[in-house]
XYZ file of C-alpha atoms in Angstrom:
264
model
C -22.182 -2.986 73.728
C -25.625 -1.390 73.968
C -26.706 1.684 72.089
C -26.781 3.749 75.288
C -23.186 2.832 76.109
C -21.880 3.266 72.580
C -19.746 6.321 71.884
C -21.116 9.014 69.652
C -18.785 8.101 66.785
C -20.091 4.512 66.819
C -23.648 5.450 65.888
C -24.061 4.647 62.188
C -25.254 7.337 59.818
C -26.403 7.021 56.238
C -24.298 8.571 53.517
C -25.244 9.266 49.922
C -22.599 7.757 47.646
C -21.873 8.785 44.055
C -22.742 5.239 42.966
C -26.297 5.787 44.256
C -27.057 8.489 41.666
C -28.043 6.090 38.802
C -30.445 4.294 41.143
C -31.941 7.599 42.264
C -32.308 8.654 38.622
C -34.318 5.504 37.859
C -36.523 5.931 40.918
C -37.078 9.689 40.506
C -36.895 10.524 36.771
C -38.928 13.722 37.110
C -36.523 15.080 39.712
C -33.539 14.356 37.494
C -35.282 15.852 34.448
C -36.251 19.009 36.314
C -32.782 19.330 37.787
C -31.232 18.906 34.357
C -33.423 21.615 32.832
C -32.619 23.950 35.715
C -28.898 23.265 35.322
C -29.165 23.959 31.575
C -30.961 27.247 32.236
C -28.300 28.272 34.753
C -25.513 27.479 32.275
C -27.242 29.442 29.508
C -27.784 32.392 31.847
C -24.193 32.426 33.077
C -22.801 32.169 29.550
C -25.127 34.881 28.186
C -22.328 37.421 27.469
C -20.659 34.869 25.185
C -23.512 34.428 22.713
C -26.367 36.870 23.450
C -26.472 40.422 22.181
C -26.730 43.669 24.103
C -29.948 43.595 26.184
C -30.133 47.382 26.639
C -29.154 48.613 23.164
C -32.131 50.450 21.622
C -32.898 50.752 17.908
C -36.073 52.849 17.396
C -36.055 52.120 13.653
C -36.509 48.370 14.307
C -39.326 48.414 16.828
C -41.582 45.353 17.274
C -39.819 43.364 14.562
C -40.537 39.629 14.129
C -37.982 36.916 14.739
C -34.970 36.986 12.439
C -31.429 35.666 12.174
C -30.130 38.737 14.020
C -32.858 38.795 16.688
C -34.141 35.276 17.344
C -37.197 36.429 19.326
C -37.661 39.750 17.518
C -37.492 43.192 19.128
C -39.595 45.038 21.694
C -41.250 48.461 21.581
C -37.864 50.189 21.937
C -36.050 48.032 19.391
C -34.198 45.945 21.982
C -33.309 42.297 21.356
C -35.968 40.196 23.122
C -33.807 37.053 23.134
C -30.890 38.860 24.768
C -33.185 40.467 27.327
C -34.794 37.109 28.109
C -31.438 35.424 28.709
C -30.017 38.291 30.752
C -33.324 38.533 32.590
C -32.919 34.879 33.519
C -29.678 35.787 35.283
C -31.497 38.338 37.451
C -34.466 36.081 38.169
C -32.293 33.073 39.005
C -29.950 35.157 41.137
C -32.821 36.659 43.128
C -34.498 33.258 43.446
C -31.382 31.397 44.566
C -30.242 34.108 46.978
C -33.731 34.412 48.459
C -34.027 30.644 48.829
C -30.573 30.391 50.419
C -31.319 33.247 52.825
C -34.699 31.805 53.802
C -33.189 28.332 54.199
C -30.372 29.532 56.458
C -32.649 31.685 58.621
C -35.361 29.024 58.756
C -32.826 26.319 59.602
C -31.420 28.311 62.506
C -34.847 29.267 63.856
C -36.248 25.761 63.397
C -33.368 23.993 65.150
C -33.403 26.369 68.111
C -37.201 26.183 68.368
C -37.071 22.394 68.307
C -34.757 22.296 71.327
C -35.951 25.316 73.325
C -39.547 25.290 74.537
C -39.537 28.928 75.656
C -38.018 30.076 72.368
C -40.465 27.853 70.503
C -43.563 29.404 72.063
C -42.514 32.954 71.229
C -40.870 32.634 67.830
C -43.380 30.215 66.316
C -46.183 32.661 67.061
C -44.198 35.311 65.188
C -43.732 32.868 62.303
C -47.485 32.189 62.269
C -48.119 35.919 62.060
C -45.748 36.313 59.117
C -47.348 33.369 57.312
C -50.765 35.019 57.596
C -49.583 37.994 55.492
C -49.482 37.524 51.686
C -45.902 37.301 50.439
C -46.185 40.023 47.795
C -47.980 42.387 50.186
C -45.286 41.983 52.843
C -42.531 42.371 50.241
C -44.116 45.570 48.909
C -44.343 46.958 52.452
C -40.661 46.220 53.120
C -39.506 47.662 49.789
C -41.581 50.811 50.306
C -39.674 51.475 53.532
C -36.205 51.218 51.997
C -36.574 51.826 48.265
C -36.055 49.453 45.302
C -32.883 47.468 44.728
C -31.803 43.889 44.165
C -30.364 43.507 47.681
C -33.484 44.694 49.472
C -35.574 42.662 47.009
C -33.789 39.478 48.116
C -34.393 40.336 51.775
C -38.024 41.289 51.133
C -38.677 37.937 49.444
C -36.660 35.850 51.929
C -38.427 37.150 55.054
C -41.938 35.951 54.067
C -40.510 32.589 52.933
C -38.597 31.940 56.169
C -41.564 30.839 58.372
C -42.415 27.863 56.148
C -38.803 26.652 56.295
C -38.621 27.217 60.053
C -41.803 25.239 60.724
C -40.623 22.373 58.528
C -37.204 22.181 60.206
C -38.814 22.430 63.650
C -41.098 19.476 62.897
C -38.113 17.396 61.766
C -36.101 18.336 64.858
C -38.981 17.482 67.203
C -39.135 14.013 65.660
C -35.394 13.367 65.547
C -34.584 14.583 69.062
C -36.603 11.701 70.553
C -34.733 8.995 68.662
C -32.509 6.618 70.641
C -29.213 7.576 69.018
C -29.734 11.255 69.862
C -30.656 10.434 73.462
C -27.657 8.110 73.647
C -25.329 10.837 72.427
C -26.676 13.318 74.991
C -26.524 10.766 77.820
C -22.977 9.877 76.779
C -21.839 13.416 77.499
C -21.737 14.773 73.957
C -22.075 18.532 73.766
C -25.273 19.879 72.270
C -23.528 21.670 69.353
C -21.864 18.390 68.368
C -25.168 16.514 68.554
C -26.824 19.178 66.428
C -24.036 19.037 63.860
C -23.655 15.248 63.649
C -27.205 13.989 64.139
C -29.848 16.715 63.911
C -28.573 18.775 60.989
C -28.098 15.824 58.559
C -31.675 14.733 59.245
C -33.003 18.106 58.106
C -31.124 18.175 54.797
C -33.604 16.160 52.646
C -36.620 18.186 53.768
C -34.614 21.400 53.501
C -33.613 20.644 49.906
C -37.214 20.014 48.866
C -38.471 23.117 50.635
C -35.574 25.144 49.237
C -36.530 24.208 45.680
C -40.117 25.258 46.380
C -38.969 28.549 47.906
C -36.687 29.231 44.928
C -39.540 28.761 42.454
C -41.835 30.915 44.586
C -39.143 33.597 44.878
C -38.704 33.762 41.095
C -42.456 34.226 40.629
C -42.563 36.811 43.421
C -39.680 38.762 41.866
C -41.441 38.732 38.503
C -44.667 39.918 40.110
C -42.951 42.711 42.023
C -41.031 43.827 38.935
C -44.258 43.782 36.930
C -45.805 46.084 39.540
C -42.773 48.388 39.365
C -41.414 47.763 42.883
C -38.941 44.982 42.146
C -35.868 45.080 39.930
C -35.082 48.646 38.736
C -36.545 49.330 35.263
C -33.133 49.780 33.621
C -32.160 46.185 34.491
C -33.673 43.479 32.238
C -35.834 41.010 34.140
C -38.768 38.830 33.189
C -41.239 40.901 35.189
C -40.018 44.174 33.693
C -40.207 42.739 30.182
C -43.817 41.633 30.610
C -44.794 44.969 32.143
C -43.184 46.961 29.319
C -44.647 44.808 26.536
C -48.171 44.060 27.770
C -49.642 46.701 25.430
C -47.991 45.127 22.376
C -49.171 41.526 22.752
C -51.059 41.537 19.437
C -48.210 43.181 17.511
C -45.266 41.269 19.014
C -46.428 38.261 21.058
C -42.880 36.994 21.648
C -42.193 40.012 23.859
C -44.658 38.441 26.322
C -44.271 34.718 25.596
C -40.458 34.638 25.861
C -40.139 35.956 29.436
C -43.452 34.423 30.505
């Protein structure tokens, strides 16, 4: 039986097995190390209410105190626990980063797949993506936030929109390469519907590149959120975040350096 006459289900596809993880760990130790540190940070952030203090409780009589048994990183200019604010700020930064990365990945995946299969759609939408990529991320995010007002929800959208074009272009390039492969042409010639071909053959091919790009977008989103919060247009001031902490403590670097070093 030739490849062209083979049914769609007969075309072999690679699968990542659980037994492959030790081999991948040996071949990519930096990836495993980075993933482990990220997982540890996520666990610490999620479990913050169990061991960290109150991040918003103010004690004016204990302003800018050094590290102690009660406050591991000392206190800020309002007497708040820097360690608690750093851990709770990690929850906000990670949440904004992960949600922004997921939103950009989903939108970019949809745009990239459609652009890879539709020439007319490709010509129009990719020019729009090029235009968005020419605008600095923080500048575009500030413009979007200024139209709607601050808030975590709009912050996620404002960060995800500038990050979407890079994901869309990456997915489009993968789709353009995969759509010419024999097993995809065989599936289409065999009468398989386009949605099934996209789901079974095109989408799995985009996952590795999408995971790498998603990690990059997540890191960029965390830095963008910190920058926007530092400028006062990101997370509301009453919510602890790394950017807010640096902005509030920048004048006290010499007196209490941990107020800057901990969130930075």
